[in-house]
């Protein structure tokens, strides 16, 4: 199995921004872009994502020949690969996933995934799959919306260096990417569900136009979250901020 090469830099503004610059210049990878420090890292909805300090900041830039809705499923591919990597290193199921692709350990969010895309001149898309992992330390509570944690907070576990972790993650990512391309989303969705927490429990979804509360029933076949409202209505959540354990 050929894994995309990894390019490491001491400092970048943002690995996703670097991937976008390359894609807009006509260079589509596949390649992993890794920075030991980010000066302008960001997560979903433009939120800042802290870089450096022994944590991982990396982006996979890759071309893909799928329609946008299907290509977006790569975020679940990344989440499954990430969770498997952490649990293999920890030797136990220390990490769990929350919809759509947040990784939790020791009661806090330890990683996030940001997927961006654009058209390629000859057809198809380029994807920038940004992954930030709190390996050594988590940001202070007053700097984040949700409780945060780091892999170093897992009892008895010493996290590897960012470069070592990325090498392991890149290999698992490629394995799952191939499964997804050749077999479709079902095996990815099944693996994600096995690693998920919060399904079957209370959930609040903050959507652009409203806030909904109910029970997070399941992951649907396309990656949407099936939310059964308190009144019985079933809603498909495809985007938004989702909080588990709250109604």
Tab-separated table of C-alpha atoms in Angstrom:
chain	number	residue	atom	x	y	z
A	1	UNK	CA	0.000	0.000	0.000
A	2	UNK	CA	1.439	3.337	-1.032
A	3	UNK	CA	0.922	6.062	1.553
A	4	UNK	CA	1.098	9.728	0.456
A	5	UNK	CA	4.395	11.406	1.381
A	6	UNK	CA	4.654	13.657	4.435
A	7	UNK	CA	6.193	17.124	4.161
A	8	UNK	CA	7.085	18.681	7.526
A	9	UNK	CA	7.677	22.367	8.240
A	10	UNK	CA	8.778	24.175	11.372
A	11	UNK	CA	6.126	26.910	11.012
A	12	UNK	CA	3.136	27.525	8.744
A	13	UNK	CA	0.229	29.893	9.092
A	14	UNK	CA	-2.161	26.964	8.605
A	15	UNK	CA	-1.703	23.556	7.016
A	16	UNK	CA	-5.150	23.861	5.415
A	17	UNK	CA	-4.244	27.296	4.056
A	18	UNK	CA	-1.049	25.871	2.572
A	19	UNK	CA	-3.047	23.043	0.988
A	20	UNK	CA	-5.472	25.556	-0.531
A	21	UNK	CA	-2.625	27.660	-1.946
A	22	UNK	CA	-1.183	24.607	-3.646
A	23	UNK	CA	-4.527	23.477	-4.998
A	24	UNK	CA	-5.290	26.919	-6.399
A	25	UNK	CA	-1.871	26.819	-8.082
A	26	UNK	CA	-2.801	23.519	-9.749
A	27	UNK	CA	-0.962	21.121	-7.418
A	28	UNK	CA	-3.358	18.566	-5.928
A	29	UNK	CA	-1.221	15.956	-4.188
A	30	UNK	CA	-1.761	13.503	-2.617
A	31	UNK	CA	0.554	14.796	0.101
A	32	UNK	CA	0.451	15.306	3.862
A	33	UNK	CA	1.441	18.807	4.993
A	34	UNK	CA	2.657	18.901	8.594
A	35	UNK	CA	3.621	21.916	10.701
A	36	UNK	CA	5.260	21.827	14.121
A	37	UNK	CA	3.685	25.213	14.754
A	38	UNK	CA	0.713	27.038	13.222
A	39	UNK	CA	0.365	30.785	13.575
A	40	UNK	CA	-3.198	30.980	12.225
A	41	UNK	CA	-4.672	27.507	12.626
A	42	UNK	CA	-8.448	27.218	12.497
A	43	UNK	CA	-11.224	24.731	12.969
A	44	UNK	CA	-14.833	24.594	11.858
A	45	UNK	CA	-16.711	27.900	11.477
A	46	UNK	CA	-13.427	29.812	11.487
A	47	UNK	CA	-12.642	29.054	15.131
A	48	UNK	CA	-8.994	29.258	16.129
A	49	UNK	CA	-7.136	25.973	16.581
A	50	UNK	CA	-4.025	26.110	18.683
A	51	UNK	CA	-0.822	24.781	17.088
A	52	UNK	CA	2.591	23.805	18.408
A	53	UNK	CA	3.428	22.690	21.922
A	54	UNK	CA	3.951	19.084	20.874
A	55	UNK	CA	0.485	18.801	19.318
A	56	UNK	CA	-0.316	17.649	15.782
A	57	UNK	CA	-1.341	19.980	12.956
A	58	UNK	CA	-1.506	18.286	9.561
A	59	UNK	CA	-3.525	18.317	6.346
A	60	UNK	CA	-3.926	15.757	3.605
A	61	UNK	CA	-4.225	17.400	0.189
A	62	UNK	CA	-5.664	14.954	-2.321
A	63	UNK	CA	-7.620	14.904	-5.600
A	64	UNK	CA	-10.871	12.992	-5.764
A	65	UNK	CA	-13.349	12.137	-8.496
A	66	UNK	CA	-16.598	12.067	-6.559
A	67	UNK	CA	-19.539	14.493	-6.313
A	68	UNK	CA	-19.267	16.964	-3.409
A	69	UNK	CA	-21.833	15.306	-1.129
A	70	UNK	CA	-20.108	11.951	-1.396
A	71	UNK	CA	-16.606	13.418	-1.190
A	72	UNK	CA	-17.530	15.032	2.148
A	73	UNK	CA	-17.739	11.544	3.666
A	74	UNK	CA	-13.946	11.585	3.850
A	75	UNK	CA	-14.345	13.355	7.204
A	76	UNK	CA	-15.735	10.090	8.622
A	77	UNK	CA	-12.860	8.173	7.018
A	78	UNK	CA	-10.463	10.503	8.817
A	79	UNK	CA	-12.314	10.166	12.125
A	80	UNK	CA	-12.267	6.363	12.040
A	81	UNK	CA	-8.569	6.290	11.144
A	82	UNK	CA	-7.788	8.802	13.887
A	83	UNK	CA	-9.701	6.932	16.591
A	84	UNK	CA	-8.120	3.625	15.604
A	85	UNK	CA	-4.649	5.181	15.705
A	86	UNK	CA	-5.156	6.527	19.223
A	87	UNK	CA	-6.632	3.305	20.567
A	88	UNK	CA	-3.897	1.171	19.008
A	89	UNK	CA	-1.246	3.337	20.656
A	90	UNK	CA	-3.054	3.354	24.006
A	91	UNK	CA	-3.657	-0.390	23.884
A	92	UNK	CA	-7.250	0.186	24.960
A	93	UNK	CA	-10.421	1.960	23.749
A	94	UNK	CA	-9.359	5.268	25.281
A	95	UNK	CA	-10.857	7.374	22.483
A	96	UNK	CA	-14.420	7.713	21.230
A	97	UNK	CA	-16.050	9.702	18.435
A	98	UNK	CA	-18.818	12.269	18.572
A	99	UNK	CA	-20.765	13.289	15.492
A	100	UNK	CA	-19.519	14.159	13.033
A	101	UNK	CA	-15.780	13.767	13.581
A	102	UNK	CA	-14.666	14.996	17.007
A	103	UNK	CA	-12.395	12.720	19.036
A	104	UNK	CA	-12.849	12.592	22.818
A	105	UNK	CA	-10.544	11.211	25.505
A	106	UNK	CA	-10.577	11.608	29.289
A	107	UNK	CA	-13.870	13.510	29.139
A	108	UNK	CA	-12.739	16.218	26.695
A	109	UNK	CA	-12.325	16.953	23.014
A	110	UNK	CA	-8.796	16.036	21.958
A	111	UNK	CA	-8.980	16.366	18.181
A	112	UNK	CA	-10.947	17.921	15.360
A	113	UNK	CA	-11.172	17.529	11.602
A	114	UNK	CA	-11.781	20.275	9.046
A	115	UNK	CA	-12.437	19.353	5.402
A	116	UNK	CA	-12.260	22.009	2.695
A	117	UNK	CA	-12.558	21.540	-1.054
A	118	UNK	CA	-12.592	23.157	-4.463
A	119	UNK	CA	-12.995	22.236	-8.139
A	120	UNK	CA	-10.154	20.931	-10.300
A	121	UNK	CA	-9.902	22.373	-13.817
A	122	UNK	CA	-10.235	18.982	-15.491
A	123	UNK	CA	-13.147	17.874	-13.331
A	124	UNK	CA	-13.440	16.432	-9.866
A	125	UNK	CA	-12.393	18.090	-6.640
A	126	UNK	CA	-9.390	18.710	-4.461
A	127	UNK	CA	-9.820	18.009	-0.771
A	128	UNK	CA	-7.881	19.412	2.167
A	129	UNK	CA	-8.445	17.169	5.190
A	130	UNK	CA	-7.081	19.092	8.179
A	131	UNK	CA	-6.499	17.196	11.423
A	132	UNK	CA	-5.535	18.788	14.730
A	133	UNK	CA	-4.749	16.566	17.719
A	134	UNK	CA	-3.956	17.614	21.273
A	135	UNK	CA	-1.154	15.153	21.863
A	136	UNK	CA	0.766	16.811	24.696
A	137	UNK	CA	-1.517	19.547	26.002
A	138	UNK	CA	-5.023	20.947	25.725
A	139	UNK	CA	-5.962	24.631	25.492
A	140	UNK	CA	-7.188	26.367	28.662
A	141	UNK	CA	-10.891	25.987	29.424
A	142	UNK	CA	-11.598	29.696	28.846
A	143	UNK	CA	-10.311	29.432	25.256
A	144	UNK	CA	-12.628	26.660	24.052
A	145	UNK	CA	-16.361	26.146	23.712
A	146	UNK	CA	-16.303	22.523	24.888
A	147	UNK	CA	-14.205	20.789	27.568
A	148	UNK	CA	-10.831	19.918	26.050
A	149	UNK	CA	-8.312	17.173	26.763
A	150	UNK	CA	-5.039	15.839	25.414
A	151	UNK	CA	-3.822	12.305	24.810
A	152	UNK	CA	-1.346	12.948	27.618
A	153	UNK	CA	-4.380	13.037	29.960
A	154	UNK	CA	-5.091	9.344	29.322
A	155	UNK	CA	-3.896	7.446	32.382
A	156	UNK	CA	-0.725	5.459	31.779
A	157	UNK	CA	-0.291	6.674	28.190
A	158	UNK	CA	2.660	8.676	26.914
A	159	UNK	CA	1.739	10.160	23.522
A	160	UNK	CA	4.267	9.929	20.686
A	161	UNK	CA	5.848	12.854	18.869
A	162	UNK	CA	3.702	14.587	16.243
A	163	UNK	CA	5.830	13.105	13.432
A	164	UNK	CA	5.511	9.555	14.784
A	165	UNK	CA	1.778	9.923	15.352
A	166	UNK	CA	1.251	11.305	11.838
A	167	UNK	CA	3.174	8.414	10.294
A	168	UNK	CA	0.859	5.939	11.984
A	169	UNK	CA	-2.252	7.973	11.184
A	170	UNK	CA	-1.334	8.369	7.507
A	171	UNK	CA	-1.073	4.607	7.097
A	172	UNK	CA	-4.445	3.899	8.718
A	173	UNK	CA	-6.034	6.768	6.817
A	174	UNK	CA	-4.903	5.281	3.498
A	175	UNK	CA	-6.255	1.856	4.453
A	176	UNK	CA	-9.668	3.285	5.264
A	177	UNK	CA	-9.641	5.587	2.232
A	178	UNK	CA	-9.215	2.552	-0.010
A	179	UNK	CA	-12.048	0.702	1.716
A	180	UNK	CA	-14.288	3.746	1.248
A	181	UNK	CA	-13.388	4.193	-2.432
A	182	UNK	CA	-13.868	0.506	-3.292
A	183	UNK	CA	-16.736	-0.452	-0.968
A	184	UNK	CA	-18.549	2.816	-0.351
A	185	UNK	CA	-19.645	4.396	2.915
A	186	UNK	CA	-21.307	1.421	4.726
A	187	UNK	CA	-18.115	-0.126	6.207
A	188	UNK	CA	-16.912	3.326	7.271
A	189	UNK	CA	-20.275	4.124	8.855
A	190	UNK	CA	-20.312	0.796	10.695
A	191	UNK	CA	-16.803	1.372	12.068
A	192	UNK	CA	-17.703	4.929	13.082
A	193	UNK	CA	-20.807	3.697	14.916
A	194	UNK	CA	-18.764	1.132	16.876
A	195	UNK	CA	-16.467	3.940	18.061
A	196	UNK	CA	-19.192	6.516	18.703
A	197	UNK	CA	-20.528	7.817	21.995
A	198	UNK	CA	-23.751	9.713	22.512
A	199	UNK	CA	-25.962	7.651	20.195
A	200	UNK	CA	-29.171	6.683	21.935
A	201	UNK	CA	-28.878	9.572	24.374
A	202	UNK	CA	-29.976	13.205	24.668
A	203	UNK	CA	-28.638	15.636	22.118
A	204	UNK	CA	-28.933	19.319	21.250
A	205	UNK	CA	-28.250	20.472	17.681
A	206	UNK	CA	-27.596	24.158	17.068
A	207	UNK	CA	-28.472	24.751	13.408
A	208	UNK	CA	-28.098	28.010	11.488
A	209	UNK	CA	-31.804	28.849	11.875
A	210	UNK	CA	-32.897	26.990	15.013
A	211	UNK	CA	-31.892	24.820	17.972
A	212	UNK	CA	-33.322	21.298	18.247
A	213	UNK	CA	-33.344	18.892	21.187
A	214	UNK	CA	-34.096	15.205	21.292
A	215	UNK	CA	-32.424	11.801	21.078
A	216	UNK	CA	-29.507	11.051	18.749
A	217	UNK	CA	-30.766	7.818	17.243
A	218	UNK	CA	-28.200	6.751	14.638
A	219	UNK	CA	-25.812	7.597	11.838
A	220	UNK	CA	-27.658	7.452	8.522
A	221	UNK	CA	-26.348	5.845	5.351
A	222	UNK	CA	-24.912	9.116	4.026
A	223	UNK	CA	-23.381	10.296	7.320
A	224	UNK	CA	-26.277	12.463	8.541
A	225	UNK	CA	-27.283	12.232	12.209
A	226	UNK	CA	-30.838	11.027	12.798
A	227	UNK	CA	-32.324	13.092	15.614
A	228	UNK	CA	-35.706	12.218	17.088
A	229	UNK	CA	-37.195	15.343	18.613
A	230	UNK	CA	-38.956	15.325	21.946
A	231	UNK	CA	-42.284	15.537	20.101
A	232	UNK	CA	-41.529	12.446	18.001
A	233	UNK	CA	-40.537	14.098	14.715
A	234	UNK	CA	-37.377	12.736	13.074
A	235	UNK	CA	-34.896	15.264	11.662
A	236	UNK	CA	-31.762	14.648	9.640
A	237	UNK	CA	-28.883	16.799	10.877
A	238	UNK	CA	-26.270	17.329	8.182
A	239	UNK	CA	-24.458	20.369	9.576
A	240	UNK	CA	-24.324	22.355	12.770
A	241	UNK	CA	-22.967	22.218	16.301
A	242	UNK	CA	-24.108	19.119	18.146
A	243	UNK	CA	-23.870	18.669	21.920
A	244	UNK	CA	-24.451	15.285	23.524
A	245	UNK	CA	-25.824	14.803	27.005
A	246	UNK	CA	-27.854	18.022	26.756
A	247	UNK	CA	-31.516	18.649	26.009
